[in-house]
Amino acid sequence: MPDELIVNGTPHPLPQDPRVTLLDFLRHDLGLTGTKKGCDHGQCGACTVIVNGLRINSCLTLAAMHEGHQVTTIEGLGIADEPSPLQRAFVEHDGFQCGYCTPGQICSATAMLDEIANGWPSDASETLDGPFEASGAEIRERMSGNLCRCGAYANIVAAIRHVAESEPAA
Amino acid sequence: MRPFQYQRAHSISDASAIAALPEAMLIAGGTNLLDMMKLQVATPSQLGDIGRIGLDGIQDTSDRGLRIGALATNTATAVHPRVRADYPVLARAILAGATQQLRNKATTGGNLCQRTRCYYFMNVDQPCNKRDPGSGCGAIGGVNKLHAVLGTSDQCIATYPGDMAVALTALGAKVVIAKSDGAERTVPVRDFHLLPGDTPWRDNVLDQGELIVAVTLPPPVAATQLYRKVRERSSYAFALVSIAAVIAIDDGKFARADLAFGGLAHKPWHDPRIGELLVGAAPSPALYDQAADLLLEGAEGHGDNDFKIPLARRTLHAVLAEAVEKAA
Ligand SMILES: Cc1cc2nc3c(=O)[nH]c(=O)nc-3n(C[C@H](O)[C@H](O)[C@H](O)COP(=O)(O)OP(=O)(O)OC[C@H]3O[C@@H](n4cnc5c(N)ncnc54)[C@H](O)[C@@H]3O)c2cc1C
Ligand code: SF4
Ligand code: FES
Ligand code: FES
């Protein structure tokens, strides 16, 4: 698959200008404006997407660096009629106010629950050996890369805990 | 960002050839370099992507140590079963840094080579001897809360900001470097970063055309390992002071005391006199004070960062006390 990058299952040619970040490629070139630009410097997490199963900041990477990679954005997780469990939980728990950080929060949380299921430790973990639980302290540490200027944190944590508790670890 | 040519390297020799070109830079995870390129703090005209040169493995060495490839992500290293079991201070230091999103991209080599977070360095409108030699140092007499109290020069008082290298320093790790002629050289992590001196633009010993291929860890030792990071909020902030400690107690006395300090200097700080003082001595607050005296001999605050001197002393006390309790 030369010169292509797969976004939500669809291959797209890479941009001509190597300066295009993955974030700008998604928003400007592909019109996938669900992914947000907050700081553009890796500090806020609004641009979080999932690449080959791992969450990353799309603002601090070039589209060209991801030739052949599988990118999942908020649009790929679910749509209004068929929301993902986390998308539904964010609505049910009022996990946002303005909503600007929300796509990044949900992409981040989606990958984060997989990390817990994989037994990956965090800075909040008592020991380095799993299994780990999606406790309040663990969620807050693991989600620290996603800032919310509206301060919806309490409900974001509640939404994530709801999904973690209702879905058996994959 | 200024325009640049992007090229993917397919091998170490490819990468060395690109790195040897004037105005070329290598990109690994990109989490530090792209940040600097957006601010025009870095303006390479050529970018060599080393993400796919096959250096992302983590393998046992023949002496039961570990070899961590330069392109292994910080996440891959922190979750590796042998790192968790045998080098927990390394896993802890990595997990205490940045965020999961950043650690998923950040690499061993890029983390070692990450540049200072000095506000003047990151702002091209400000004087900075590191970025623009001879322009002066904005931080001396300016805003310098993050800055160094040990090993500074009148040219530069920046700190090396990373966490991982502090743990690697305590563990006695080595950096394996590919030279431009294809040969390799090995440098202890303790000697990899430089003090600013009269050449503040040089962060480390890498020459043009060289690249890091791996970090090697010595065989594991039976010891208690701790990483304590003091920062302005409990997650997702750079260290004000950090300490990596590898401590063993035998018969009520220190049998091993390998300590390294972050946030204090232009490099992860290691003072062999501290280990020499501690080993063979019985733990006591008076001993910890002597250790802190050695650490902070010659320490100098620059105003906003004066607090780091007492903070380093208290953190050292706390880490030694905790390690002794756990090791006993
Ligand atoms: C918001 C934010 C918070 C952060 N917080 C922390 C923190 O708390 N603790 C911490 O330790 N770090 C922190 N970081 C820094 C982060 O850890 C580094 O950006 C990352 O480790 C760099 O790795 P990279 O692979 O992305 O490097 P890149 O950005 O790709 O490269 C950085 C530099 O290293 C050079 N380089 C890369 N690989 C090699 C190689 N193999 N040989 C020679 N040169 C090489 C590049 O040429 C470049 O000059 C933070 C970063 C951000 C943006
Ligand atoms: S401390 Fe060093 S990096 Fe910061 S402004 Fe001074 S010379 Fe530049
Ligand atoms: S826009 Fe990428 S982290 Fe803020
Ligand atoms: S909901 Fe407004 S920034 Fe989070």
Coordinates of C-alpha atoms and ligand atoms in Angstrom, one line a residue:
Chain A
M1 CA 0.0 0.0 0.0
P2 CA 2.5 2.6 -1.1
D3 CA 1.9 6.3 -0.4
E4 CA -1.3 5.6 1.4
L5 CA -2.7 5.9 4.9
I6 CA -5.8 4.2 6.0
V7 CA -8.3 6.3 7.9
N8 CA -11.3 4.5 9.4
G9 CA -10.8 1.7 6.9
T10 CA -10.5 3.9 3.8
P11 CA -7.1 4.3 2.1
H12 CA -6.1 7.9 1.2
P13 CA -3.1 9.2 -0.7
L14 CA -0.5 10.9 1.5
P15 CA -0.3 14.7 1.2
Q16 CA 2.2 16.3 -1.2
D17 CA 3.8 18.6 1.3
P18 CA 5.7 16.7 4.0
R19 CA 5.0 19.4 6.5
V20 CA 1.3 18.4 6.9
T21 CA 0.7 16.9 10.3
L22 CA -1.6 14.0 10.7
L23 CA -4.0 16.3 12.5
D24 CA -4.1 18.8 9.6
F25 CA -4.3 15.9 7.1
L26 CA -7.4 14.6 8.9
R27 CA -9.1 17.9 9.3
H28 CA -8.1 19.9 6.2
D29 CA -7.4 17.3 3.5
L30 CA -10.0 14.7 4.5
G31 CA -12.6 17.0 6.2
L32 CA -12.7 14.8 9.2
T33 CA -13.2 17.7 11.6
G34 CA -14.2 15.5 14.6
T35 CA -10.5 15.5 15.7
K36 CA -9.8 18.9 17.2
K37 CA -6.8 21.2 17.3
G38 CA -6.3 22.7 20.8
C39 CA -2.7 23.6 21.4
D40 CA -0.9 22.0 18.3
H41 CA 2.0 21.2 20.7
G42 CA 1.2 17.9 22.4
Q43 CA -0.1 19.5 25.5
C44 CA -3.9 19.2 25.5
G45 CA -4.9 15.9 23.9
A46 CA -7.8 17.3 21.8
C47 CA -6.1 15.8 18.7
T48 CA -5.9 12.3 20.1
V49 CA -6.5 9.5 17.5
I50 CA -5.7 5.8 17.5
V51 CA -3.0 4.6 15.2
N52 CA -2.4 0.9 14.8
G53 CA -4.2 0.4 18.1
L54 CA -2.3 3.0 20.1
R55 CA -3.5 6.5 21.0
I56 CA -1.2 9.4 19.9
N57 CA -1.3 13.1 19.6
S58 CA -2.0 13.7 15.9
C59 CA -0.5 17.2 16.1
L60 CA 3.0 16.0 16.9
T61 CA 3.4 13.6 14.0
L62 CA 3.6 14.0 10.2
A63 CA 1.1 12.3 8.0
A64 CA 4.0 11.0 5.9
M65 CA 5.4 9.2 8.9
H66 CA 2.2 7.0 8.9
E67 CA 2.3 5.5 5.4
G68 CA 0.4 2.2 5.5
H69 CA -0.8 2.8 9.1
Q70 CA -4.4 2.3 10.3
V71 CA -5.8 5.5 11.8
T72 CA -9.1 5.5 13.8
T73 CA -10.7 8.9 14.5
I74 CA -13.8 9.7 16.5
E75 CA -15.8 9.3 13.2
G76 CA -14.6 5.8 13.0
L77 CA -15.6 4.8 16.5
G78 CA -19.3 5.4 16.0
I79 CA -21.9 7.6 14.5
A80 CA -25.0 9.4 16.0
D81 CA -27.3 6.5 15.2
E82 CA -24.8 3.9 16.4
P83 CA -22.6 5.4 19.1
S84 CA -19.8 3.4 20.6
P85 CA -20.3 2.5 24.3
L86 CA -18.0 5.3 25.4
Q87 CA -19.8 7.8 23.1
R88 CA -23.1 6.8 24.6
A89 CA -21.7 7.0 28.2
F90 CA -20.4 10.5 27.6
V91 CA -23.9 11.6 26.6
E92 CA -25.6 9.8 29.5
H93 CA -23.2 11.1 32.1
D94 CA -22.9 14.7 30.8
G95 CA -19.2 14.0 30.2
F96 CA -18.8 17.4 28.4
Q97 CA -19.9 21.0 28.3
C98 CA -18.6 22.7 25.2
G99 CA -17.6 19.4 23.7
Y100 CA -14.3 20.6 22.2
C101 CA -12.1 18.1 24.1
T102 CA -14.6 15.3 23.8
P103 CA -13.5 13.5 20.6
G104 CA -10.0 13.4 22.0
Q105 CA -11.3 12.2 25.4
I106 CA -13.2 9.4 23.8
C107 CA -10.5 8.2 21.4
S108 CA -8.1 8.4 24.4
A109 CA -10.4 6.5 26.7
T110 CA -11.1 3.8 24.1
A111 CA -7.5 3.0 23.8
M112 CA -6.9 3.4 27.5
L113 CA -9.4 0.7 28.3
D114 CA -7.5 -1.6 26.0
E115 CA -4.3 -0.7 27.8
I116 CA -5.9 -1.7 31.1
A117 CA -7.2 -4.9 29.6
N118 CA -3.6 -5.6 28.3
G119 CA -2.3 -5.3 31.9
W120 CA -0.2 -2.1 31.2
P121 CA 0.7 -0.3 34.4
S122 CA 0.4 3.5 34.9
D123 CA 2.1 6.0 37.3
A124 CA -0.8 5.5 39.6
S125 CA -0.5 1.7 39.9
E126 CA 0.6 0.3 43.2
T127 CA 2.6 -2.4 41.5
L128 CA 3.9 -2.8 38.0
D129 CA 2.2 -6.3 37.6
G130 CA -1.4 -6.4 36.5
P131 CA -4.2 -6.9 36.5
F132 CA -5.2 -3.3 36.9
E133 CA -8.6 -1.8 37.5
A134 CA -10.3 1.2 36.0
S135 CA -10.4 2.9 39.4
G136 CA -10.9 6.7 39.7
A137 CA -7.2 7.2 40.5
E138 CA -6.1 5.0 37.6
I139 CA -8.5 6.7 35.1
R140 CA -7.4 10.2 36.2
E141 CA -3.7 9.4 35.8
R142 CA -4.2 7.5 32.5
M143 CA -6.3 10.3 31.1
S144 CA -4.0 13.1 32.2
G145 CA -3.1 13.8 28.6
N146 CA -6.6 15.0 27.9
L147 CA -7.3 18.4 29.3
C148 CA -10.9 19.8 29.6
R149 CA -11.1 23.6 29.9
C150 CA -14.7 23.3 30.9
G151 CA -13.7 21.1 33.8
A152 CA -16.1 18.2 33.0
Y153 CA -13.6 15.8 34.6
A154 CA -15.9 14.3 37.2
N155 CA -18.4 13.3 34.6
I156 CA -15.8 12.1 32.2
V157 CA -14.4 9.8 34.8
A158 CA -17.9 8.6 35.6
A159 CA -18.6 7.9 31.9
I160 CA -15.4 5.9 31.6
R161 CA -16.0 3.9 34.8
H162 CA -19.5 3.1 33.6
V163 CA -18.1 1.5 30.4
A164 CA -15.2 -0.2 32.2
E165 CA -17.6 -1.8 34.7
S166 CA -20.3 -2.8 32.2
E167 CA -17.9 -4.3 29.6
P168 CA -16.0 -7.4 30.6
A169 CA -12.3 -6.8 29.9
A170 CA -11.6 -7.8 26.3
Chain B
M1 CA 7.2 25.0 9.8
R2 CA 9.9 25.8 7.3
P3 CA 9.9 23.7 4.2
F4 CA 12.1 20.6 4.3
Q5 CA 12.6 17.4 2.3
Y6 CA 11.3 14.3 3.9
Q7 CA 13.1 11.0 3.4
R8 CA 12.6 7.7 5.0
A9 CA 15.7 5.8 6.1
H10 CA 15.7 2.1 5.5
S11 CA 18.8 1.1 7.4
I12 CA 21.3 2.4 9.9
S13 CA 23.7 3.4 7.1
D14 CA 20.9 5.3 5.3
A15 CA 20.2 7.1 8.5
S16 CA 23.9 7.9 9.1
A17 CA 24.2 9.3 5.6
I18 CA 21.3 11.6 6.1
A19 CA 22.4 12.7 9.6
A20 CA 25.8 13.6 8.1
L21 CA 24.3 16.1 5.7
P22 CA 24.5 19.8 6.9
E23 CA 21.1 21.1 8.0
A24 CA 19.7 17.6 8.1
M25 CA 18.0 16.1 11.2
L26 CA 16.7 12.7 12.2
I27 CA 13.1 12.2 13.3
A28 CA 12.0 9.3 15.5
G29 CA 8.7 9.8 17.3
G30 CA 8.7 13.5 16.4
T31 CA 7.2 14.6 19.7
N32 CA 10.1 16.9 20.5
L33 CA 11.4 17.8 17.1
L34 CA 8.1 18.7 15.5
D35 CA 7.2 20.8 18.5
M36 CA 10.5 22.7 17.9
M37 CA 10.0 22.9 14.2
K38 CA 6.6 24.5 14.6
L39 CA 8.3 27.2 16.8
Q40 CA 11.2 27.4 14.3
V41 CA 13.6 26.6 17.1
A42 CA 14.7 23.7 14.8
T43 CA 14.8 24.5 11.0
P44 CA 16.2 21.4 9.3
S45 CA 16.1 21.5 5.5
Q46 CA 16.1 17.7 5.4
L47 CA 14.3 15.3 7.7
G48 CA 15.4 11.6 7.9
D49 CA 12.6 9.4 9.3
I50 CA 14.3 6.6 11.2
G51 CA 11.0 5.1 12.4
R52 CA 11.3 2.0 10.3
I53 CA 15.0 1.1 10.4
G54 CA 14.3 -2.0 12.5
L55 CA 15.8 -0.7 15.8
D56 CA 12.6 -1.1 17.9
G57 CA 13.4 -4.5 19.5
I58 CA 14.1 -5.2 23.2
Q59 CA 16.3 -8.2 23.7
D60 CA 18.1 -10.1 26.4
T61 CA 21.9 -9.7 26.2
S62 CA 24.2 -12.7 26.7
D63 CA 25.0 -11.6 30.2
R64 CA 21.3 -11.4 31.2
G65 CA 21.3 -7.7 30.7
L66 CA 18.9 -6.0 28.3
R67 CA 19.3 -4.2 25.0
I68 CA 16.6 -1.6 24.3
G69 CA 16.6 -0.5 20.6
A70 CA 16.8 3.2 19.9
L71 CA 13.4 3.1 18.3
A72 CA 11.6 1.1 21.0
T73 CA 8.8 3.3 22.2
N74 CA 8.8 4.5 25.8
T75 CA 5.6 2.5 26.2
A76 CA 7.1 -0.7 24.8
T77 CA 10.0 -0.3 27.3
A78 CA 7.9 0.5 30.3
V79 CA 5.6 -2.5 29.8
H80 CA 8.3 -5.0 28.8
P81 CA 8.1 -7.9 31.3
R82 CA 11.9 -7.8 32.0
V83 CA 11.9 -4.1 32.5
R84 CA 9.0 -4.4 35.0
A85 CA 10.6 -7.3 36.8
D86 CA 14.3 -6.4 36.8
Y87 CA 14.6 -2.7 36.2
P88 CA 11.4 -1.3 37.8
V89 CA 13.0 2.1 38.4
L90 CA 13.2 2.5 34.6
A91 CA 9.5 1.6 34.1
R92 CA 8.5 4.0 36.9
A93 CA 10.6 6.8 35.5
I94 CA 9.1 6.4 32.0
L95 CA 5.5 6.2 33.4
A96 CA 6.1 9.4 35.4
G97 CA 6.9 11.3 32.3
A98 CA 4.6 12.9 29.7
T99 CA 1.4 11.2 28.9
Q100 CA 0.4 7.8 27.4
Q101 CA -0.2 9.5 24.0
L102 CA 3.3 10.9 24.0
R103 CA 5.0 7.8 25.4
N104 CA 3.3 5.7 22.7
K105 CA 5.4 7.8 20.2
A106 CA 8.5 8.8 22.2
T107 CA 11.5 6.6 21.5
T108 CA 14.6 5.7 23.5
G109 CA 16.9 7.7 21.3
G110 CA 14.6 10.7 21.0
N111 CA 14.0 10.7 24.7
L112 CA 17.7 10.8 25.4
C113 CA 18.2 13.6 22.9
Q114 CA 15.2 15.7 23.9
R115 CA 16.1 19.3 24.3
T116 CA 15.6 21.6 27.3
R117 CA 12.3 23.1 28.1
C118 CA 13.9 26.5 28.9
Y119 CA 11.3 29.1 27.9
Y120 CA 13.9 31.3 26.2
F121 CA 15.3 28.4 24.2
M122 CA 11.8 27.7 22.9
N123 CA 11.1 31.3 21.9
V124 CA 13.1 32.5 18.9
D125 CA 12.4 36.2 19.9
Q126 CA 14.5 35.7 23.1
P127 CA 18.3 35.6 23.6
C128 CA 19.7 32.1 24.1
N129 CA 23.2 30.8 23.8
K130 CA 22.0 27.3 23.2
R131 CA 19.9 28.1 20.2
D132 CA 21.8 31.1 19.0
P133 CA 25.4 31.0 20.2
G134 CA 26.6 34.4 21.5
S135 CA 23.1 35.9 21.8
G136 CA 23.2 35.8 25.6
C137 CA 21.2 33.8 28.2
G138 CA 17.7 35.1 28.9
A139 CA 17.2 32.8 31.9
I140 CA 20.1 34.2 33.9
G141 CA 18.4 37.1 35.6
G142 CA 15.1 36.2 34.0
V143 CA 12.5 33.6 34.6
N144 CA 14.3 30.4 35.7
K145 CA 12.1 28.2 37.9
L146 CA 12.8 25.1 35.8
H147 CA 16.5 25.8 35.7
A148 CA 19.7 24.2 37.0
V149 CA 21.4 24.6 40.4
L150 CA 24.3 22.3 39.7
G151 CA 27.0 22.3 37.0
T152 CA 25.8 25.6 35.3
S153 CA 28.0 28.0 33.4
D154 CA 27.8 31.7 32.9
Q155 CA 26.6 30.8 29.3
C156 CA 23.6 28.6 30.2
I157 CA 21.7 27.3 33.2
A158 CA 19.3 25.0 31.4
T159 CA 18.2 21.6 32.7
Y160 CA 17.9 18.3 30.8
P161 CA 14.2 17.7 31.3
G162 CA 13.8 13.9 30.8
D163 CA 13.0 11.2 33.3
M164 CA 14.0 8.0 31.6
A165 CA 17.7 9.0 31.5
V166 CA 17.7 9.6 35.2
A167 CA 16.8 6.0 35.8
L168 CA 19.3 4.8 33.2
T169 CA 22.0 6.8 35.0
A170 CA 21.2 5.1 38.3
L171 CA 21.2 1.7 36.6
G172 CA 24.6 2.3 34.9
A173 CA 23.2 1.9 31.4
K174 CA 25.2 2.5 28.2
V175 CA 24.4 4.2 25.0
V176 CA 25.4 2.3 21.8
I177 CA 26.2 4.8 19.0
A178 CA 26.7 4.1 15.3
K179 CA 29.4 6.3 13.9
S180 CA 29.1 7.7 10.3
D181 CA 31.8 5.2 9.1
G182 CA 29.6 2.3 10.2
A183 CA 31.6 1.5 13.3
E184 CA 30.0 1.6 16.8
R185 CA 31.1 3.2 20.0
T186 CA 29.6 2.8 23.5
V187 CA 29.3 5.6 26.0
P188 CA 28.0 5.3 29.6
V189 CA 24.7 7.2 30.0
R190 CA 26.5 9.0 32.8
D191 CA 28.8 10.5 30.2
F192 CA 26.4 10.9 27.3
H193 CA 25.0 14.4 28.3
L194 CA 27.3 17.3 28.6
L195 CA 27.5 20.2 31.0
P196 CA 26.9 23.6 29.2
G197 CA 30.4 25.1 29.9
D198 CA 31.4 27.3 26.9
T199 CA 29.5 25.1 24.4
P200 CA 25.9 25.3 25.6
W201 CA 24.7 24.4 22.1
R202 CA 26.0 20.9 22.6
D203 CA 23.6 18.8 24.7
N204 CA 25.4 15.5 24.4
V205 CA 28.4 13.7 22.9
L206 CA 26.8 12.8 19.5
D207 CA 28.8 14.1 16.5
Q208 CA 27.2 15.0 13.2
G209 CA 26.4 11.8 11.4
E210 CA 26.1 9.7 14.5
L211 CA 23.0 8.0 15.7
I212 CA 21.9 6.1 18.8
V213 CA 21.2 2.5 18.0
A214 CA 20.4 1.1 21.5
V215 CA 20.7 1.4 25.2
T216 CA 22.1 -1.5 27.1
L217 CA 21.4 -2.4 30.7
P218 CA 23.8 -4.3 32.9
P219 CA 22.6 -7.6 34.5
P220 CA 20.0 -7.0 37.1
V221 CA 21.0 -6.7 40.8
A222 CA 19.0 -7.6 43.8
A223 CA 18.0 -4.1 45.1
T224 CA 15.0 -1.9 45.9
Q225 CA 14.4 0.5 43.1
L226 CA 12.5 3.8 43.4
Y227 CA 11.8 6.8 41.2
R228 CA 10.4 9.9 43.0
K229 CA 9.4 12.9 40.8
V230 CA 8.4 16.2 42.4
R231 CA 6.5 18.4 40.1
E232 CA 3.9 21.2 40.2
R233 CA 0.9 18.9 39.7
S234 CA 0.6 15.2 40.3
S235 CA 0.7 14.2 36.7
Y236 CA 1.9 15.4 33.3
A237 CA 4.5 17.9 34.3
F238 CA 8.3 18.1 34.0
A239 CA 10.3 17.3 37.1
L240 CA 11.4 20.1 39.5
V241 CA 13.5 17.5 41.2
S242 CA 13.5 13.8 40.6
I243 CA 15.6 11.0 42.1
A244 CA 16.2 7.5 40.8
A245 CA 17.5 5.2 43.5
V246 CA 18.8 1.6 43.4
I247 CA 19.3 0.6 47.1
A248 CA 20.3 -2.6 48.9
I249 CA 20.6 -3.1 52.6
D250 CA 22.7 -5.8 54.1
D251 CA 23.1 -6.4 57.8
G252 CA 21.6 -3.0 58.7
K253 CA 24.0 -1.1 56.4
F254 CA 23.8 0.2 52.8
A255 CA 25.2 -2.5 50.5
R256 CA 24.4 -0.5 47.3
A257 CA 23.3 3.1 46.8
D258 CA 23.2 4.1 43.2
L259 CA 21.4 7.5 42.9
A260 CA 20.8 9.8 40.1
F261 CA 19.0 13.2 40.1
G262 CA 16.8 14.9 37.5
G263 CA 15.8 18.6 37.3
L264 CA 19.0 19.9 38.9
A265 CA 21.4 20.1 36.0
H266 CA 22.1 20.1 32.3
K267 CA 22.4 16.3 32.6
P268 CA 21.1 13.6 34.9
W269 CA 23.3 14.2 37.9
H270 CA 25.4 11.5 39.4
D271 CA 27.9 12.0 42.1
P272 CA 29.9 8.9 42.9
R273 CA 30.9 10.3 46.3
I274 CA 27.3 9.8 47.5
G275 CA 27.4 6.1 46.9
E276 CA 30.8 5.9 48.5
L277 CA 29.6 7.7 51.6
L278 CA 26.5 5.6 52.0
V279 CA 27.8 2.1 51.2
G280 CA 28.9 0.4 54.5
A281 CA 27.2 3.0 56.6
A282 CA 24.0 2.5 58.7
P283 CA 21.0 4.5 57.6
S284 CA 20.2 7.6 59.7
P285 CA 18.9 11.1 59.1
A286 CA 22.3 12.5 59.9
L287 CA 23.8 10.3 57.1
Y288 CA 21.2 11.5 54.7
D289 CA 22.1 15.1 55.5
Q290 CA 25.8 14.3 54.8
A291 CA 24.7 12.8 51.4
A292 CA 22.7 15.9 50.7
D293 CA 25.7 18.1 51.6
L294 CA 27.8 16.2 49.0
L295 CA 25.0 16.5 46.4
L296 CA 24.5 20.2 46.9
E297 CA 28.1 21.3 47.4
G298 CA 28.4 24.2 45.1
A299 CA 24.7 24.4 44.3
E300 CA 23.6 27.8 43.3
G301 CA 20.1 29.2 42.8
H302 CA 19.3 31.8 40.2
G303 CA 16.2 33.4 41.9
D304 CA 13.1 31.5 40.8
N305 CA 14.8 28.2 41.3
D306 CA 16.3 28.8 44.7
F307 CA 13.7 26.4 46.1
K308 CA 15.3 23.5 44.3
I309 CA 18.2 23.4 46.8
P310 CA 16.1 22.6 49.9
L311 CA 13.7 20.6 47.8
A312 CA 16.5 18.3 46.6
R313 CA 17.7 17.8 50.2
R314 CA 14.2 16.9 51.5
T315 CA 13.5 14.7 48.5
L316 CA 16.8 12.8 49.0
H317 CA 15.8 12.3 52.7
A318 CA 12.4 11.0 51.7
V319 CA 13.7 8.7 49.0
L320 CA 16.4 7.2 51.2
A321 CA 14.0 6.7 54.1
E322 CA 11.5 5.0 51.8
A323 CA 14.0 2.8 50.1
V324 CA 15.5 1.7 53.4
E325 CA 12.1 0.8 54.7
K326 CA 11.3 -1.2 51.6
A327 CA 14.7 -2.9 51.4
A328 CA 14.7 -3.9 55.1
Ligands
LIG1 C1 3.6 18.2 26.6 C2 4.9 17.3 26.8 C3 5.2 16.8 28.0 C4 6.3 16.0 28.2 N1 6.6 15.6 29.5 C5 7.8 14.9 29.6 C6 8.1 14.4 30.9 O1 7.4 14.7 31.9 N2 9.3 13.7 31.0 C7 10.0 13.4 30.0 O2 11.0 12.7 30.1 N3 9.7 13.8 28.7 C8 8.6 14.5 28.6 N4 8.3 15.0 27.3 C9 9.3 14.8 26.2 C10 9.1 13.5 25.5 O3 9.5 12.5 26.4 C11 10.0 13.6 24.3 O4 9.5 14.5 23.4 C12 10.3 12.3 23.6 O5 10.9 11.4 24.5 C13 11.2 12.5 22.4 O6 11.2 11.2 21.7 P1 10.9 11.2 20.1 O7 11.2 9.8 19.7 O8 9.5 11.7 19.9 O9 12.0 12.2 19.6 P2 12.0 13.1 18.3 O10 11.2 14.3 18.5 O11 11.8 12.3 17.1 O12 13.5 13.6 18.3 C14 14.1 14.4 19.3 C15 15.5 14.6 19.0 O13 16.3 13.4 19.1 C16 17.0 13.1 17.9 N5 17.0 11.7 17.8 C17 15.9 10.9 17.8 N6 16.3 9.6 17.7 C18 17.6 9.6 17.6 C19 18.6 8.5 17.5 N7 18.3 7.3 17.4 N8 19.9 8.9 17.4 C20 20.3 10.2 17.4 N9 19.4 11.2 17.5 C21 18.1 10.9 17.6 C22 16.2 13.9 16.9 O14 17.1 14.2 15.8 C23 15.8 15.1 17.6 O15 16.8 16.0 17.6 C24 7.1 15.7 27.1 C25 6.8 16.2 25.8 C26 5.7 17.0 25.6 C27 5.3 17.5 24.3
SF4_2 S1 19.5 28.7 30.1 FE1 20.5 27.9 28.3 S2 18.8 27.3 27.0 FE2 17.9 28.8 28.5 S3 18.2 30.9 27.6 FE3 20.0 30.5 28.8 S4 21.4 29.6 27.2 FE4 19.4 29.4 26.4
FES3 S1 -3.7 19.7 19.6 FE1 -2.5 18.0 19.8 S2 -2.2 17.9 22.0 FE2 -3.2 19.8 21.8
FES4 S1 -16.1 19.9 27.4 FE1 -15.3 21.9 27.0 S2 -13.2 21.5 27.0 FE2 -13.9 19.7 27.7

